[in-house]
Amino acid sequence: MTSTAELERPTTSMRPAAATRPYALIVEDEPSLVELIRYNLIKEGYEVAVATDGEEALLTIEERQPDIVLLDWMLPKLAGIEVARRLRSKAATRNLPIIMLTARTEESDRIRGLDVGADDYMTKPFSMSELTARIRAVMRRIRPALAEDVVVVGDISIDRAAHRVTRNDLEVHLGPTEFRLLDYFIQHPGRVFSREQLLDAVWGSDVYVETRTVDVHIGRLRKALSKGGGEDPIRTVRSAGYALNPG
Ligand code: CA
C-alpha cells in the first residue's frame, strides 16, 4: 500500500499545467521577430519553442509535436516551403496546423504556400494582434478544445480561465492534478490513453511517478465527477488504459 504522502509528492515538482497549455513552434531566423512573436504567444498562454532554420524545425517537431507551427518562408538550410511539404508528406504531421510567415507579397507565392498545405499565410510586416487572431482562428478550426477557455463534453463543462468544472450545472471540486487529467481527456474525447501516456501528458515526461499514481488520481476524478449523480464518465479499458466518454 502506498501512502498518501508518497502519492502527493510528485505533484509539487511537476511542470506547471503541462496538459492545458497549447504548444507552439516558431520557425524564424530573425531574432527580433522571434522575440516579438514569442512574447505575444506566451502572453496568449502558449508554451513556445523556437527553431532558427528548416532542419532544426523538423528535428524539433520530431522530438515533440507542437499544436501549431509558425513557419518563415526564407530560412537557412531548408526553406519553409520545403519544411511544410515534408510535414505534409508524413502521416504523423499531415494535419499539423501551419501558418506561413513571409516577406514575399506576390499572389503566386501565397498560392504556393497554401498549395503545400499551409493553413494560413501572413505577409510581413504584420501586427501581433493580427497574428494572434489568425492563430486563434486556425486553432479553433483544427483543435477546438485547445483554443477555447470553456469546453463542454456531454454534461461536463470545463472553464480553463476560471479553473472551474461543472457537471449538469453543479460545481465539481477538483485538485490540480485531477483538473489537468480532465482537461487532457476533454481535448480528446473517446480516445483511450495508457497510464504511461497520461503520465507524460499530465505529469510531464521528465518526472518520475509510478503508473499506479495515475489510477489513484483517476479514482479521485471519478469520485468528484459522480458526486452529484450521473454515470461514471470515465471508461476503464482493460489492459489499455482510460478514456472519457464523449457524452
Ligand atoms: Ca527569414
Short mmCIF file of C-alpha atoms and ligand atoms in Angstrom, two decimals:
data_model
loop_
_atom_site.label_atom_id
_atom_site.label_comp_id
_atom_site.label_asym_id
_atom_site.label_seq_id
_atom_site.Cartn_x
_atom_site.Cartn_y
_atom_site.Cartn_z
CA MET A 1 0.00 0.00 0.00
CA THR A 2 1.40 3.35 -0.99
CA SER A 3 0.89 6.15 1.47
CA THR A 4 -0.89 9.33 0.54
CA ALA A 5 2.25 11.33 1.22
CA GLU A 6 4.14 9.35 -1.41
CA LEU A 7 1.41 9.83 -3.95
CA GLU A 8 1.26 13.56 -3.36
CA ARG A 9 4.96 14.25 -3.55
CA PRO A 10 5.42 14.28 -7.34
CA THR A 11 2.76 16.92 -7.84
CA THR A 12 4.96 19.57 -6.26
CA SER A 13 7.79 19.13 -8.78
CA MET A 14 5.77 18.73 -11.92
CA ARG A 15 5.79 21.16 -14.81
CA PRO A 16 3.01 23.70 -14.48
CA ALA A 17 -0.13 22.92 -16.47
CA ALA A 18 1.65 20.59 -18.87
CA ALA A 19 -1.56 19.35 -20.38
CA THR A 20 -3.51 22.56 -20.56
CA ARG A 21 -1.19 24.93 -22.40
CA PRO A 22 -1.05 24.62 -26.18
CA TYR A 23 2.47 24.26 -27.56
CA ALA A 24 3.63 26.43 -30.47
CA LEU A 25 6.81 26.24 -32.51
CA ILE A 26 8.21 29.42 -34.07
CA VAL A 27 10.49 28.76 -37.04
CA GLU A 28 12.15 32.04 -37.87
CA ASP A 29 15.75 33.21 -38.29
CA GLU A 30 15.22 36.88 -37.47
CA PRO A 31 15.90 37.22 -33.72
CA SER A 32 13.86 40.40 -33.16
CA LEU A 33 10.79 38.87 -34.83
CA VAL A 34 11.24 35.63 -32.86
CA GLU A 35 11.27 37.59 -29.61
CA LEU A 36 8.21 39.61 -30.55
CA ILE A 37 6.17 36.55 -31.53
CA ARG A 38 7.41 34.55 -28.56
CA TYR A 39 6.45 37.30 -26.12
CA ASN A 40 2.96 37.55 -27.58
CA LEU A 41 2.35 33.81 -27.68
CA ILE A 42 3.42 33.37 -24.07
CA LYS A 43 1.01 36.16 -23.18
CA GLU A 44 -1.69 34.21 -25.05
CA GLY A 45 -0.99 31.22 -22.80
CA TYR A 46 1.21 29.19 -25.15
CA GLU A 47 4.23 27.14 -24.36
CA VAL A 48 6.76 28.19 -27.01
CA ALA A 49 9.75 26.58 -28.73
CA VAL A 50 11.97 28.21 -31.35
CA ALA A 51 13.88 26.81 -34.32
CA THR A 52 16.07 29.11 -36.42
CA ASP A 53 16.47 27.01 -39.55
CA GLY A 54 14.48 24.45 -41.51
CA GLU A 55 16.40 21.38 -40.40
CA GLU A 56 16.20 22.33 -36.74
CA ALA A 57 12.46 22.80 -37.24
CA LEU A 58 11.99 19.23 -38.47
CA LEU A 59 14.09 17.82 -35.63
CA THR A 60 12.22 19.84 -33.01
CA ILE A 61 8.88 18.64 -34.37
CA GLU A 62 10.06 15.04 -34.43
CA GLU A 63 11.00 15.28 -30.75
CA ARG A 64 7.67 16.64 -29.67
CA GLN A 65 4.82 17.57 -31.93
CA PRO A 66 3.58 21.13 -31.49
CA ASP A 67 -0.08 22.15 -31.66
CA ILE A 68 0.77 24.84 -34.21
CA VAL A 69 3.82 25.89 -36.28
CA LEU A 70 4.59 29.45 -37.37
CA LEU A 71 6.87 28.91 -40.32
CA ASP A 72 9.02 31.53 -42.03
CA TRP A 73 9.47 31.02 -45.77
CA MET A 74 13.09 32.25 -46.15
CA LEU A 75 15.13 30.10 -43.78
CA PRO A 76 18.72 28.87 -43.68
CA LYS A 77 19.41 25.22 -44.63
CA LEU A 78 15.90 24.27 -45.65
CA ALA A 79 13.26 26.70 -46.94
CA GLY A 80 9.99 27.00 -45.05
CA ILE A 81 8.00 25.79 -48.02
CA GLU A 82 10.11 22.62 -48.13
CA VAL A 83 9.61 22.13 -44.38
CA ALA A 84 5.85 22.43 -44.93
CA ARG A 85 5.98 19.97 -47.81
CA ARG A 86 7.85 17.40 -45.74
CA LEU A 87 5.49 17.79 -42.79
CA ARG A 88 2.51 17.24 -45.06
CA SER A 89 4.04 14.11 -46.61
CA LYS A 90 4.28 12.28 -43.27
CA ALA A 91 1.24 10.70 -41.66
CA ALA A 92 2.21 11.91 -38.16
CA THR A 93 2.37 15.58 -39.16
CA ARG A 94 -0.09 15.67 -42.06
CA ASN A 95 -2.65 17.65 -40.09
CA LEU A 96 -0.27 19.77 -38.04
CA PRO A 97 -1.52 23.37 -38.24
CA ILE A 98 0.94 25.61 -40.11
CA ILE A 99 0.88 29.37 -40.59
CA MET A 100 3.46 30.56 -43.11
CA LEU A 101 5.19 33.89 -42.42
CA THR A 102 6.80 35.57 -45.37
CA ALA A 103 8.21 38.77 -46.74
CA ARG A 104 7.05 37.77 -50.18
CA THR A 105 4.00 39.63 -51.32
CA GLU A 106 3.28 38.09 -54.69
CA GLU A 107 -0.03 36.35 -55.06
CA SER A 108 1.68 33.37 -56.71
CA ASP A 109 3.78 32.83 -53.55
CA ARG A 110 0.71 32.95 -51.40
CA ILE A 111 -0.88 30.30 -53.57
CA ARG A 112 2.27 28.14 -53.45
CA GLY A 113 2.27 28.42 -49.67
CA LEU A 114 -1.31 27.31 -49.36
CA ASP A 115 -0.72 24.66 -52.03
CA VAL A 116 1.87 22.82 -49.96
CA GLY A 117 -0.65 22.69 -47.16
CA ALA A 118 -0.18 25.79 -45.00
CA ASP A 119 -3.41 26.52 -43.12
CA ASP A 120 -2.87 30.25 -43.39
CA TYR A 121 -0.36 32.71 -44.75
CA MET A 122 0.84 36.05 -43.41
CA THR A 123 2.87 38.67 -45.22
CA LYS A 124 5.47 40.64 -43.25
CA PRO A 125 5.19 43.11 -41.70
CA PHE A 126 2.09 42.05 -39.79
CA SER A 127 0.72 43.20 -36.47
CA MET A 128 0.87 40.88 -33.47
CA SER A 129 -2.87 41.24 -32.92
CA GLU A 130 -3.45 40.08 -36.48
CA LEU A 131 -1.15 37.11 -35.97
CA THR A 132 -2.74 36.02 -32.71
CA ALA A 133 -6.20 36.39 -34.27
CA ARG A 134 -5.18 34.14 -37.16
CA ILE A 135 -3.66 31.62 -34.76
CA ARG A 136 -6.88 31.53 -32.77
CA ALA A 137 -8.88 31.03 -35.97
CA VAL A 138 -6.67 28.14 -37.13
CA MET A 139 -6.71 26.52 -33.69
CA ARG A 140 -10.47 26.84 -33.40
CA ARG A 141 -10.89 25.16 -36.74
CA ILE A 142 -8.46 22.33 -36.10
CA ARG A 143 -8.33 21.76 -32.34
CA PRO A 144 -11.44 23.36 -30.91
CA ALA A 145 -10.78 22.04 -27.42
CA LEU A 146 -7.33 23.67 -27.22
CA ALA A 147 -8.33 27.14 -28.32
CA GLU A 148 -11.31 27.76 -26.10
CA ASP A 149 -11.42 28.65 -22.45
CA VAL A 150 -14.71 26.86 -21.93
CA VAL A 151 -15.13 23.38 -23.36
CA VAL A 152 -18.19 21.19 -22.97
CA VAL A 153 -18.21 17.43 -23.39
CA GLY A 154 -21.57 15.83 -22.72
CA ASP A 155 -22.80 17.19 -19.39
CA ILE A 156 -19.30 18.22 -18.25
CA SER A 157 -18.06 21.76 -18.73
CA ILE A 158 -14.54 22.96 -18.01
CA ASP A 159 -13.58 26.61 -17.81
CA ARG A 160 -9.78 26.95 -18.02
CA ALA A 161 -9.65 30.66 -17.35
CA ALA A 162 -11.70 30.36 -14.17
CA HIS A 163 -10.31 26.88 -13.31
CA ARG A 164 -13.86 25.73 -12.82
CA VAL A 165 -15.60 22.47 -13.68
CA THR A 166 -19.32 21.77 -13.65
CA ARG A 167 -21.39 18.69 -14.37
CA ASN A 168 -25.09 19.15 -15.04
CA ASP A 169 -24.54 22.74 -13.88
CA LEU A 170 -23.35 21.56 -10.47
CA GLU A 171 -19.88 22.67 -9.42
CA VAL A 172 -17.26 19.89 -9.31
CA HIS A 173 -14.31 20.44 -6.98
CA LEU A 174 -11.06 19.04 -8.35
CA GLY A 175 -7.47 19.08 -7.19
CA PRO A 176 -4.88 20.45 -9.63
CA THR A 177 -3.87 17.03 -10.95
CA GLU A 178 -7.47 15.90 -11.45
CA PHE A 179 -8.15 19.18 -13.24
CA ARG A 180 -5.26 18.59 -15.65
CA LEU A 181 -6.33 14.98 -16.21
CA LEU A 182 -9.86 16.02 -17.07
CA ASP A 183 -8.57 18.81 -19.29
CA TYR A 184 -6.42 16.35 -21.18
CA PHE A 185 -9.27 13.88 -21.63
CA ILE A 186 -11.53 16.67 -22.81
CA GLN A 187 -9.08 17.56 -25.57
CA HIS A 188 -9.50 14.03 -26.94
CA PRO A 189 -12.94 12.71 -26.01
CA GLY A 190 -13.39 8.99 -26.58
CA ARG A 191 -9.69 8.32 -27.09
CA VAL A 192 -8.07 5.67 -24.90
CA PHE A 193 -4.86 6.65 -23.13
CA SER A 194 -2.46 4.29 -21.41
CA ARG A 195 -1.23 5.17 -17.93
CA GLU A 196 2.18 5.99 -19.42
CA GLN A 197 0.63 8.40 -21.93
CA LEU A 198 -1.32 10.10 -19.17
CA LEU A 199 1.82 10.39 -17.05
CA ASP A 200 3.72 12.02 -19.92
CA ALA A 201 0.93 14.43 -20.75
CA VAL A 202 -0.25 15.40 -17.28
CA TRP A 203 2.78 14.95 -15.04
CA GLY A 204 5.48 15.55 -17.67
CA SER A 205 7.93 13.02 -19.08
CA ASP A 206 10.82 14.36 -17.00
CA VAL A 207 9.17 13.47 -13.71
CA TYR A 208 9.34 10.04 -12.15
CA VAL A 209 5.92 8.90 -10.99
CA GLU A 210 4.67 5.35 -10.65
CA THR A 211 1.95 4.38 -13.07
CA ARG A 212 -0.38 3.36 -10.25
CA THR A 213 -0.41 7.02 -9.20
CA VAL A 214 -2.50 7.57 -12.33
CA ASP A 215 -5.08 5.09 -11.03
CA VAL A 216 -5.32 6.97 -7.75
CA HIS A 217 -5.95 10.31 -9.45
CA ILE A 218 -8.39 8.76 -11.92
CA GLY A 219 -10.25 7.39 -8.89
CA ARG A 220 -10.42 10.85 -7.33
CA LEU A 221 -11.54 12.40 -10.61
CA ARG A 222 -14.32 9.80 -10.97
CA LYS A 223 -15.48 10.33 -7.43
CA ALA A 224 -15.60 14.11 -7.83
CA LEU A 225 -17.42 13.92 -11.15
CA SER A 226 -20.01 11.46 -9.84
CA LYS A 227 -20.74 13.27 -6.58
CA GLY A 228 -23.87 14.94 -7.96
CA GLY A 229 -25.12 11.73 -9.55
CA GLY A 230 -24.94 10.61 -13.16
CA GLU A 231 -22.99 7.85 -14.83
CA ASP A 232 -19.25 7.46 -14.45
CA PRO A 233 -17.95 9.37 -17.50
CA ILE A 234 -14.53 7.68 -17.44
CA ARG A 235 -14.22 4.32 -19.05
CA THR A 236 -11.61 1.80 -17.94
CA VAL A 237 -10.31 -0.16 -20.89
CA ARG A 238 -8.86 -3.43 -19.66
CA SER A 239 -5.07 -3.63 -20.14
CA ALA A 240 -5.16 -0.46 -22.24
CA GLY A 241 -5.99 2.50 -20.00
CA TYR A 242 -8.69 5.11 -19.65
CA ALA A 243 -10.95 7.20 -21.85
CA LEU A 244 -13.51 9.92 -21.33
CA ASN A 245 -16.89 9.02 -22.78
CA PRO A 246 -17.68 11.57 -25.47
CA GLY A 247 -21.08 12.21 -23.83
CA CA B 1 13.79 34.55 -42.75
#
